[in-house]
CSV table of C-alpha atoms and ligand atoms in Angstrom, one decimal:
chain,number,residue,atom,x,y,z
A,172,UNK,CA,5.2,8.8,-11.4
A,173,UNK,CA,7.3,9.0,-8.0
A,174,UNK,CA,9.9,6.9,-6.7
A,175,UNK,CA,12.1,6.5,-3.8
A,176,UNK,CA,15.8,5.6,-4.3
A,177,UNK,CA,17.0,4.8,-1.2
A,178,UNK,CA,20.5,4.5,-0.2
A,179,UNK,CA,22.1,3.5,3.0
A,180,UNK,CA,24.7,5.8,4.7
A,181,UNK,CA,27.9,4.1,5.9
A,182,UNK,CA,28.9,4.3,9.6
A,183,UNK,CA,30.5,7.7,10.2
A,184,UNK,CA,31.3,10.1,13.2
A,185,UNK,CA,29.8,12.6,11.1
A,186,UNK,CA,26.5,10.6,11.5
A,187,UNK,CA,25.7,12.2,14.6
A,188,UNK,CA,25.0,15.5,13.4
A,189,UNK,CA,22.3,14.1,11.0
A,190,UNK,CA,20.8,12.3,14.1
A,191,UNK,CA,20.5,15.3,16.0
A,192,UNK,CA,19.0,17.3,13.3
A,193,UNK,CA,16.2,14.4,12.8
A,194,UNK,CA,15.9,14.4,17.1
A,195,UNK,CA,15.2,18.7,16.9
A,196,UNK,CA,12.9,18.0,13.8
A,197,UNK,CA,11.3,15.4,16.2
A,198,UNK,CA,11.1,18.3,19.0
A,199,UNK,CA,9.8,21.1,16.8
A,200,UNK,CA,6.6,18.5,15.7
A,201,UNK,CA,6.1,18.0,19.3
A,202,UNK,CA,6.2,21.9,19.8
A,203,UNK,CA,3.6,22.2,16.6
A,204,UNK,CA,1.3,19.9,18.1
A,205,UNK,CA,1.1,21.5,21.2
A,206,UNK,CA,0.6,24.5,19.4
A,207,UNK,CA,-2.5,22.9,17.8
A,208,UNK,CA,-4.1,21.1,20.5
A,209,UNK,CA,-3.9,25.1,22.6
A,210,UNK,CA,-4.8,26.7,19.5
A,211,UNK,CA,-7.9,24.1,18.7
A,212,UNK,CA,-9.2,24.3,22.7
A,213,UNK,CA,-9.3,28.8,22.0
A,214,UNK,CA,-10.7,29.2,19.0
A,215,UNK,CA,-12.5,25.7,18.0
A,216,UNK,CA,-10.4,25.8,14.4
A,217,UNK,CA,-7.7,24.0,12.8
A,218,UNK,CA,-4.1,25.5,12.7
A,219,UNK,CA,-3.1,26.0,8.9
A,220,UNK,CA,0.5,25.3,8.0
A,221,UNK,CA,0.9,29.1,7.2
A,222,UNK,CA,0.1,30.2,9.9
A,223,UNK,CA,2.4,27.3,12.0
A,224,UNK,CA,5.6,28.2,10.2
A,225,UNK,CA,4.8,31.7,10.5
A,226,UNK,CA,5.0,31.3,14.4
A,227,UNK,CA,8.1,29.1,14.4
A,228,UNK,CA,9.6,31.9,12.2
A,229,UNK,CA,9.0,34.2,14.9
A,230,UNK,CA,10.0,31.9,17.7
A,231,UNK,CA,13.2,31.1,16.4
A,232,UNK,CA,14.5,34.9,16.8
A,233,UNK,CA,14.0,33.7,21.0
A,234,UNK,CA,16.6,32.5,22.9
A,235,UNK,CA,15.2,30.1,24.3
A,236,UNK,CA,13.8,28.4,20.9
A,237,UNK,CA,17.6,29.2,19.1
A,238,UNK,CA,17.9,25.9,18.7
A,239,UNK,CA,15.0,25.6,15.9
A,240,UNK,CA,17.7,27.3,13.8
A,241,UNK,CA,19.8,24.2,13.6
A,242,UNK,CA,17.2,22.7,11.6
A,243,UNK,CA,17.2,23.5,7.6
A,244,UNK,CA,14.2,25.9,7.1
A,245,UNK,CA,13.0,23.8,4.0
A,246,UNK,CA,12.7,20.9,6.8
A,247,UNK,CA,10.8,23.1,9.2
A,248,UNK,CA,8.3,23.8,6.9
A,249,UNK,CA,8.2,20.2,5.9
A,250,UNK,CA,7.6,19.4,9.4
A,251,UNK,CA,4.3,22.2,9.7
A,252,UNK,CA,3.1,20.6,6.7
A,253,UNK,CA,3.2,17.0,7.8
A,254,UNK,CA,1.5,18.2,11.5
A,255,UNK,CA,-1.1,20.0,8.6
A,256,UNK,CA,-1.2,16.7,6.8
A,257,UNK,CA,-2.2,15.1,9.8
A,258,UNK,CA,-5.0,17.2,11.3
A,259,UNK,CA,-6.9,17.4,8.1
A,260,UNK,CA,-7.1,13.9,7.4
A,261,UNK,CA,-8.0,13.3,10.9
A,262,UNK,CA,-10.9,16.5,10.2
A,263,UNK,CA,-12.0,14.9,6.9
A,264,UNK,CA,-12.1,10.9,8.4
A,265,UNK,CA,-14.0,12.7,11.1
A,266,UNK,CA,-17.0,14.4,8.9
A,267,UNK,CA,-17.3,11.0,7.5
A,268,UNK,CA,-17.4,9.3,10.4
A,269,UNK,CA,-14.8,7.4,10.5
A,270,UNK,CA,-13.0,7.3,13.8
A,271,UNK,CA,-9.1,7.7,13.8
A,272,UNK,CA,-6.7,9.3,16.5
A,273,UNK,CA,-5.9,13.2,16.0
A,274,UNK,CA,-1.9,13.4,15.0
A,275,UNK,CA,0.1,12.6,18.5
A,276,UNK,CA,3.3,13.7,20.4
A,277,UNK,CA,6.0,11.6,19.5
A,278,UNK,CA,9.0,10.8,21.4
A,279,UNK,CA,11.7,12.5,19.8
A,280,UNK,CA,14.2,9.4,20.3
A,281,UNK,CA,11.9,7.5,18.0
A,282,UNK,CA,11.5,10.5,15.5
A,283,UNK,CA,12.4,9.0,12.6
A,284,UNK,CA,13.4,12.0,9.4
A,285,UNK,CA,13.3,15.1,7.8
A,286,UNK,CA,12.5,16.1,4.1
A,287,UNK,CA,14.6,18.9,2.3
A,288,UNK,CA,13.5,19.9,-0.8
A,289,UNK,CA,15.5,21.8,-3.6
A,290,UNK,CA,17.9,23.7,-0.7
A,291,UNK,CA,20.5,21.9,1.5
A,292,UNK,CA,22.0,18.5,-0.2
A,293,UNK,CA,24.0,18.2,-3.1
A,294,UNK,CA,25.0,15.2,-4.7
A,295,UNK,CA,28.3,14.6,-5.2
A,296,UNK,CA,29.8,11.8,-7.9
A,297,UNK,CA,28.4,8.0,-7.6
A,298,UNK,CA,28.2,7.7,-3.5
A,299,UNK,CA,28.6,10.8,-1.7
A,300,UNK,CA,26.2,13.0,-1.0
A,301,UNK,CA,26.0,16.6,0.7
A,302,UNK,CA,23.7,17.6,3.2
A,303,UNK,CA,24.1,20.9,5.2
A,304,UNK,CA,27.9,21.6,5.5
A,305,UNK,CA,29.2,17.9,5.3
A,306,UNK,CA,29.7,15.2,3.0
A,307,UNK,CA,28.4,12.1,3.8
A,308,UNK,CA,29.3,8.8,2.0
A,309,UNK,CA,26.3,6.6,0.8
A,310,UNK,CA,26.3,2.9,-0.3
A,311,UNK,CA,24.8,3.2,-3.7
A,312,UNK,CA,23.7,0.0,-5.1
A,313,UNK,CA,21.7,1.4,-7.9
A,314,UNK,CA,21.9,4.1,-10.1
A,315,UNK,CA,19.3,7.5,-9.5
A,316,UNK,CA,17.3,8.0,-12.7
A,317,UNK,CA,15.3,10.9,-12.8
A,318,UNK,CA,14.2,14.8,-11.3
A,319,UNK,CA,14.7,14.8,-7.5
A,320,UNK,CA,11.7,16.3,-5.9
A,321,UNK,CA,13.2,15.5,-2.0
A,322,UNK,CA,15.3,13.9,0.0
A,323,UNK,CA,14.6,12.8,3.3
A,324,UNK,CA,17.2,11.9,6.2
A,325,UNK,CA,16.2,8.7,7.5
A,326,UNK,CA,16.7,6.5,10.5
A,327,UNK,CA,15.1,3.5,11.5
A,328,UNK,CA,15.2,1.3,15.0
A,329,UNK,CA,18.5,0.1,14.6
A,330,UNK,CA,19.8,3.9,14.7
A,331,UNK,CA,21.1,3.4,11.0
A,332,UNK,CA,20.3,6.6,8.3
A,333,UNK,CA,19.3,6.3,4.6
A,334,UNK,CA,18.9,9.3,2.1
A,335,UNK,CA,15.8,9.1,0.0
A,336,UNK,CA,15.7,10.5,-2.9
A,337,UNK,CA,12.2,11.0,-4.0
A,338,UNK,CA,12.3,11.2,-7.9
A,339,UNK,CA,9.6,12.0,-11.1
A,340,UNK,CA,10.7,9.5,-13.4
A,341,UNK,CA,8.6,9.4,-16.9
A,342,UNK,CA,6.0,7.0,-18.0
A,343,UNK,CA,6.7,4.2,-20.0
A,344,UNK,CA,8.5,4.5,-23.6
A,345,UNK,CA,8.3,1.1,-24.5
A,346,UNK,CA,4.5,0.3,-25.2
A,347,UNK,CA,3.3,-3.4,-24.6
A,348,UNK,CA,3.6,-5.4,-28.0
A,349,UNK,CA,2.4,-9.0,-27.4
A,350,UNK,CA,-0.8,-8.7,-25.8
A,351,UNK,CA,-0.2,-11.0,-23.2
A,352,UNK,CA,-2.4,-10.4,-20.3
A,353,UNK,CA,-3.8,-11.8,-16.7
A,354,UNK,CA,-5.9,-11.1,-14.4
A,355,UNK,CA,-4.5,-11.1,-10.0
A,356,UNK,CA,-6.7,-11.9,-7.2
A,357,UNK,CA,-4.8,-11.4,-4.3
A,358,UNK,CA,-6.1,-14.4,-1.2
A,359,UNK,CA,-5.0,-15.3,2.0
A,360,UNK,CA,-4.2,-19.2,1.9
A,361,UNK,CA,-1.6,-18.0,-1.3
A,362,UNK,CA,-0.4,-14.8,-2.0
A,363,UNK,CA,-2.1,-14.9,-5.7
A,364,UNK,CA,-4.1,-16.6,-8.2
A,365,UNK,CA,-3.2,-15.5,-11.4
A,366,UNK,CA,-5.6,-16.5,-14.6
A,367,UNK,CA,-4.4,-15.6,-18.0
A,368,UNK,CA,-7.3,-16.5,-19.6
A,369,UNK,CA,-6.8,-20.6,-20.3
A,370,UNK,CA,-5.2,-21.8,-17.3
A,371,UNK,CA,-4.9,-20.8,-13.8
A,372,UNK,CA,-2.1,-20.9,-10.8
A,373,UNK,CA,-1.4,-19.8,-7.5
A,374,UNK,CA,1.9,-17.8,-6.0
A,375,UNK,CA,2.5,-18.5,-2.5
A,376,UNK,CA,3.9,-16.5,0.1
A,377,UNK,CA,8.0,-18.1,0.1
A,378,UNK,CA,8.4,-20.1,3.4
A,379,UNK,CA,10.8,-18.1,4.6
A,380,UNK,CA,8.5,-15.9,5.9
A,381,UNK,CA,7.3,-18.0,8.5
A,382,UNK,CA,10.2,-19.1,9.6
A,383,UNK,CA,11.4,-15.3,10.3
A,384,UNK,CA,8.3,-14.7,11.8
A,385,UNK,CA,8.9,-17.6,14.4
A,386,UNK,CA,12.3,-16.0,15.5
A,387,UNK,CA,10.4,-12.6,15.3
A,388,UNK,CA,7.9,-14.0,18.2
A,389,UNK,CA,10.7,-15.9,20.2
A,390,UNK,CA,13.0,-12.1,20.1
A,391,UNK,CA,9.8,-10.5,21.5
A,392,UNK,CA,8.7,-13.0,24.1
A,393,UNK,CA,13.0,-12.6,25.1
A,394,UNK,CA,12.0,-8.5,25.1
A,395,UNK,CA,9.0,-8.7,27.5
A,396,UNK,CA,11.0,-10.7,29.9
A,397,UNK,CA,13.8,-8.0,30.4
A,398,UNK,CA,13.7,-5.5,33.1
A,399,UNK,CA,12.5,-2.0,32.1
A,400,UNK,CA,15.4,-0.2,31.4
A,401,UNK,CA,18.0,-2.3,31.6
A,402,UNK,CA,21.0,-2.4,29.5
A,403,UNK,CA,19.8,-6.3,28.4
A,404,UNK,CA,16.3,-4.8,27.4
A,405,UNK,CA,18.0,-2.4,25.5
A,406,UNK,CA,20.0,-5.4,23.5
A,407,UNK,CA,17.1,-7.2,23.2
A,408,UNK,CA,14.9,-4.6,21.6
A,409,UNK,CA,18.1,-3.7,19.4
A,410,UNK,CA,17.8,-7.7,18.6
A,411,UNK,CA,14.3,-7.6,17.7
A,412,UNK,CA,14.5,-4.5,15.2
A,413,UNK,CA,17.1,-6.5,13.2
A,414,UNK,CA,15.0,-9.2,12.9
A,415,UNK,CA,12.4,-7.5,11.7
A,416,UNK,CA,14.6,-5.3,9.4
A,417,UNK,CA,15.6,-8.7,8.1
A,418,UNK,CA,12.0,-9.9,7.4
A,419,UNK,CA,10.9,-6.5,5.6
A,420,UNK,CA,14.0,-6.6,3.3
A,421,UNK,CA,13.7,-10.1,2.4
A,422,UNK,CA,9.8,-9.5,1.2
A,423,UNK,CA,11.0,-6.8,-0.4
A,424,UNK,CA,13.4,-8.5,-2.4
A,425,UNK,CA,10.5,-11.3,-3.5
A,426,UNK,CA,8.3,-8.7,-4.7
A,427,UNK,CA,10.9,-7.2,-6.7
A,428,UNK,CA,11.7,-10.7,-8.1
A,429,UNK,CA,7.8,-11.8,-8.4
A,430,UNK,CA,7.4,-8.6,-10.0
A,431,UNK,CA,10.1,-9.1,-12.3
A,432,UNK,CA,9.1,-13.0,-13.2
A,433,UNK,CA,5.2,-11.8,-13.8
A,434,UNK,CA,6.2,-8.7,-16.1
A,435,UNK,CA,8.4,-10.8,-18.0
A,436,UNK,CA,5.2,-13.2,-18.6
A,437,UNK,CA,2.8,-10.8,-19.3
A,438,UNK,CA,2.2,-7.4,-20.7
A,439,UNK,CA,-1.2,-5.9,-19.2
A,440,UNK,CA,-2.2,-7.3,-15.7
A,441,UNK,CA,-5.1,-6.7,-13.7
A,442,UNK,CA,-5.4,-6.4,-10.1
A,443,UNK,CA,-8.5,-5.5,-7.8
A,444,UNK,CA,-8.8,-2.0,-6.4
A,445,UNK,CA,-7.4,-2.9,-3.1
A,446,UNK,CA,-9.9,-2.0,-0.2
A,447,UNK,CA,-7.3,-2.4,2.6
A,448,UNK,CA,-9.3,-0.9,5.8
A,449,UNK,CA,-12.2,-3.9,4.3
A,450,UNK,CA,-9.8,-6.3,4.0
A,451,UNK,CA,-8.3,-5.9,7.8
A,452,UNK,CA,-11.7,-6.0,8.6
A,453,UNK,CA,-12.8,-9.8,7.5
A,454,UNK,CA,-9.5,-11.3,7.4
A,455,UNK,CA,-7.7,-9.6,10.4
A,456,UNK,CA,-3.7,-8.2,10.8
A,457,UNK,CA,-2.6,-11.1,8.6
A,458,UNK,CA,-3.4,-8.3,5.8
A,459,UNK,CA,-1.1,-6.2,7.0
A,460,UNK,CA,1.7,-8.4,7.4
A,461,UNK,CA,1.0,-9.5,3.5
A,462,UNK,CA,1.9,-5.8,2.1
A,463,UNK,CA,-0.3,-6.2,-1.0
A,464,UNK,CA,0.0,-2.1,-1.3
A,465,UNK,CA,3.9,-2.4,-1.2
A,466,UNK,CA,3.6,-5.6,-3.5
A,467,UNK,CA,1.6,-3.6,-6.2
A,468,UNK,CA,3.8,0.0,-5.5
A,469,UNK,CA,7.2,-2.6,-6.3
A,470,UNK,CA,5.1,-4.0,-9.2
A,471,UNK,CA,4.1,-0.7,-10.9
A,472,UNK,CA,7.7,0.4,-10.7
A,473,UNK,CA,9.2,-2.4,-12.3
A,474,UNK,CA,6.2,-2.6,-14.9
A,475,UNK,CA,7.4,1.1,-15.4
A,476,UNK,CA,10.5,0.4,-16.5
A,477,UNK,CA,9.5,-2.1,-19.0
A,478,UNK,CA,7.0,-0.2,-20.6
A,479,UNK,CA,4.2,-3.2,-19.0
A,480,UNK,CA,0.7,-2.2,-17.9
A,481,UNK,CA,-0.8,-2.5,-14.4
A,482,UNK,CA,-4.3,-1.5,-14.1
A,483,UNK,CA,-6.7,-1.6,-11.2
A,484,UNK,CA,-10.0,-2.5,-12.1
A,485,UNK,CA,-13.9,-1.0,-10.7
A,486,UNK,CA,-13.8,-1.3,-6.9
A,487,UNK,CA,-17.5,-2.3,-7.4
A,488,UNK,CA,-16.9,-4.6,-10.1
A,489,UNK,CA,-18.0,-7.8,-7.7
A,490,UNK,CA,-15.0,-10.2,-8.4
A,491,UNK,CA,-15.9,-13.2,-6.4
A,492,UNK,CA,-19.4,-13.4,-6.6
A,493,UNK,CA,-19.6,-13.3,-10.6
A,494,UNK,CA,-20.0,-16.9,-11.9
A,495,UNK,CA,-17.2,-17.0,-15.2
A,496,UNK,CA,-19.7,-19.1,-17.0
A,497,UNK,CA,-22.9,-17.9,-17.2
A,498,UNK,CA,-22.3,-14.5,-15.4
A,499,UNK,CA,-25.1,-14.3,-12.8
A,500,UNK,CA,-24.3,-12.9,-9.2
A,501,UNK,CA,-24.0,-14.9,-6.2
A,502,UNK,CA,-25.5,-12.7,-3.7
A,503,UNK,CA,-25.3,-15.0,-0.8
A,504,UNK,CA,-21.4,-16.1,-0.6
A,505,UNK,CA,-19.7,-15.8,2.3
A,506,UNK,CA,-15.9,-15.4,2.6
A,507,UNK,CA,-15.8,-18.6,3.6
A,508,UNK,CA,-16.9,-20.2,0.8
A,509,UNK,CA,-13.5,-20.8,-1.4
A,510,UNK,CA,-16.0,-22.8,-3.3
A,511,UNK,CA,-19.3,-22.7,-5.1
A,512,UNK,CA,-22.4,-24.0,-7.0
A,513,UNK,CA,-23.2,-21.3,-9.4
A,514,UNK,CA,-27.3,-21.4,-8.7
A,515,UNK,CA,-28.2,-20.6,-12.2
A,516,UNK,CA,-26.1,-22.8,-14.7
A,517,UNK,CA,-24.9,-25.3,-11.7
A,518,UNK,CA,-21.6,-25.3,-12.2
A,519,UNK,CA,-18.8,-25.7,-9.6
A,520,UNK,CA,-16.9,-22.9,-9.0
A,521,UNK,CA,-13.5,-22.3,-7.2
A,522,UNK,CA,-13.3,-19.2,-5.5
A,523,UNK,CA,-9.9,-17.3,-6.1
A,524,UNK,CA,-9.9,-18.4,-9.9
A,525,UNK,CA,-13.0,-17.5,-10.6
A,526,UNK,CA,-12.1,-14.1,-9.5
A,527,UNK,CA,-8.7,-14.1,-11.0
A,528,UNK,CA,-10.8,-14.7,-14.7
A,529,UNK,CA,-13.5,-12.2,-14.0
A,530,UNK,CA,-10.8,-9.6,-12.9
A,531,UNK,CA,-8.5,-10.5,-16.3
A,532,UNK,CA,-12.0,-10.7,-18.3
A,533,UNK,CA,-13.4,-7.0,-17.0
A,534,UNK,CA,-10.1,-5.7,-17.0
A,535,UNK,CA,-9.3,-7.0,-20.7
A,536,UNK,CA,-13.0,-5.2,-21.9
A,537,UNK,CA,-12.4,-1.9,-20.3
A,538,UNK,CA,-8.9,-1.4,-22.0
A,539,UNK,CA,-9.6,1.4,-24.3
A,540,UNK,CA,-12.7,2.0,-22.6
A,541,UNK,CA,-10.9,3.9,-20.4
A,542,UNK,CA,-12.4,2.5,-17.1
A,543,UNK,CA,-9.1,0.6,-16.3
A,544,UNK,CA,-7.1,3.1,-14.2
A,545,UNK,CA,-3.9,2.7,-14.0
A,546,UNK,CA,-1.8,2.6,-10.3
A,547,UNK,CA,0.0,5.9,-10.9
A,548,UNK,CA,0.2,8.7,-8.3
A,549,UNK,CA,1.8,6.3,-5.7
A,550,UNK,CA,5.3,6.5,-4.9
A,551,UNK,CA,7.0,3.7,-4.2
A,552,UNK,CA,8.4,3.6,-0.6
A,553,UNK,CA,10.7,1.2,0.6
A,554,UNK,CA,9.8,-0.4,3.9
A,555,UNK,CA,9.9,0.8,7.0
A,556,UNK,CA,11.7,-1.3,9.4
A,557,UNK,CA,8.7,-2.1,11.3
A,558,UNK,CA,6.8,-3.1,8.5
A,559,UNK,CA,5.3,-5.6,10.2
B,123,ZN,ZN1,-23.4,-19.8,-13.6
């Protein structure tokens, strides 16, 4: 499986150089999607990323595109394959119908990295790292396990870089002993209910939260009410980012200490194939502000490390509507139901622990039935600083 380790770079002079390296990175996608849009209006086809870095090969021996040789090759053809990335998904969501904007010029200020793969960095001792000609110092609160596959220069809204180191760490070593499982239905009103098979509980989202979200809204109302382009606006905004910097690394930190609390407790759990885009659908933006992807990509990794198992279960497998006692389907709940009659054996049912048993129950039966898949495949990325 992948991971991200990613470190913080202190304050340096040096910095700048990385900066302008991620700003021409940011300049050479705008150039490629020009490229694309021209090369889509001639000839009706999509640009492969071959056939991109092939032409930014040949641009860069012209003076007036020299510059594209201050960025490291390897992140050049990073940058062709992200633009490639982009289009087909946009091509394939397209065939199916699905409507979603074609890749988009970005403005190079708000550019945020470039990825180097085995070429240009080298790491040096605990906390400096190497990237290009220079050394740069890195705050290294935790030691890098593990094959890197790439590291990416990062910056986020505050102007501050991170290295991530994208690792292949191994599976597991340590198989699950006791047996000890649950089942996870992830809600809105609290962040989980968790059955284990005789009792049931619920894990709310920490307080906190909404009081960071109430500065958040304050620090944005203070934004809109600066002049465009004003030194203030620019403070403001600066303000904001923080705030929401704060809010993303505080979450963070409770998943990693939820995670860390519920692997400790149990050794297989089972969560529900996440259907985010249905999800944002009936409930709204709250879902995105409740990262249940990043929740479960923090959980996997720290299930990783102590040989524990997290397994999604069917995405058809119909969670809510199954009544846990005599197992016929409710075919006429509504999400707003949180609770029911069961129609055939009359029982009352509670929504979000029903699910949680019928999730642990079908995800207990399938174990070596092989229809539990396991979240692998993901990396886990740390968030962004506008995570919300
Ligand atoms: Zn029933």
């Amino acid at each position: 499986m992948r991971v991200t380790y990613k470190y913080k770079l202190y304050n340096s002079k040096k910095n700048k150089h990385l900066h302008q390296t991620i700003t021409l990175a940011g300049r050479a996608y705008n150039h490629g999607i020009a490229l694309h849009r021209r090369y889509y209006r001639l000839y009706d086809k999509h640009l492969n990323q071959y056939a991109l870095m092939k032409h930014f090969t040949k641009l860069k021996k012209r003076p007036h595109y020299a510059w594209l040789n201050d960025i490291p090759s390897q992140a050049l053809q990073e940058i062709a394959q992200r633009i490639d990335r982009g289009y087909r998904l946009f091509f394939r969501n397209l065939k199916a119908g699905i409507k979603t904007a074609p890749p988009l010029f970005k403005k190079t200020r708000k550019y945020k990295s470039y990825t180097l793969k085995q070429a240009g960095w080298k790491l040096l001792g605990d906390s400096r790292a190497q990237i290009g000609k220079r050394v740069y110092k890195m705050c290294r609160d935790r030691t890098l396990v593990g094959d890197v596959k790439t590291v990416t220069i990062k910056r986020d809204a505050l102007y501050d870089l991170y290295l991530c180191f994208s690792v292949e760490v191994d599976d597991p070593k340590v198989r699950p002993t006791s047996g000890k499982m649950a089942g996870f239905d992830f809600g809105l009103k609290s962040f989980l209910t968790v059955h284990d098979g005789f009792e049931s509980y619920e894990i709310a989202s920490p307080e906190l939260f909404k009081q960071s979200l109430k500065s958040v809204k304050a620090l944005s109302r203070c934004l809109s009410r600066k002049a465009e382009g004003s030194n203030n606006r620019r403070k403001a905004r600066a303000r904001l980012a923080r705030a929401h910097r704060a809010i993303a690394n505080k979450r963070l930190g409770w998943f990693f200490k939820l995670s860390h609390d519920l692997t400790e407790r149990y050794d297989y759990l089972f969560f529900e194939t996440l259907n985010l885009k249905g999800m944002q659908r009936l409930w709204g933006r709250k879902v995105s502000d409740l990262a249940f992807g990043m929740f479960l990509n923090v959980l996997q990794y720290v299930a990783n490390k102590k040989g524990k198992v997290v397994a999604l279960i069917d995405p058809f497998f119909p969670s809510s509507r199954l009544c846990p006692h005599c197992g016929c389907i409710n075919e006429h709940l509504e999400l707003s139901d949180r609770r029911w009659r069961c129609p055939h054996c009359h029982e009352i049912i509670e929504r979000d622990v029903a699910a949680a048993l019928n999730i642990l129950r079908e995800g207990a039966s399938s174990l070596g039935g092989g229809d539990v898949r396991p979240v692998l495949g993901q990396s886990l990325l740390m968030p962004e600083s506008h995570a919300l």
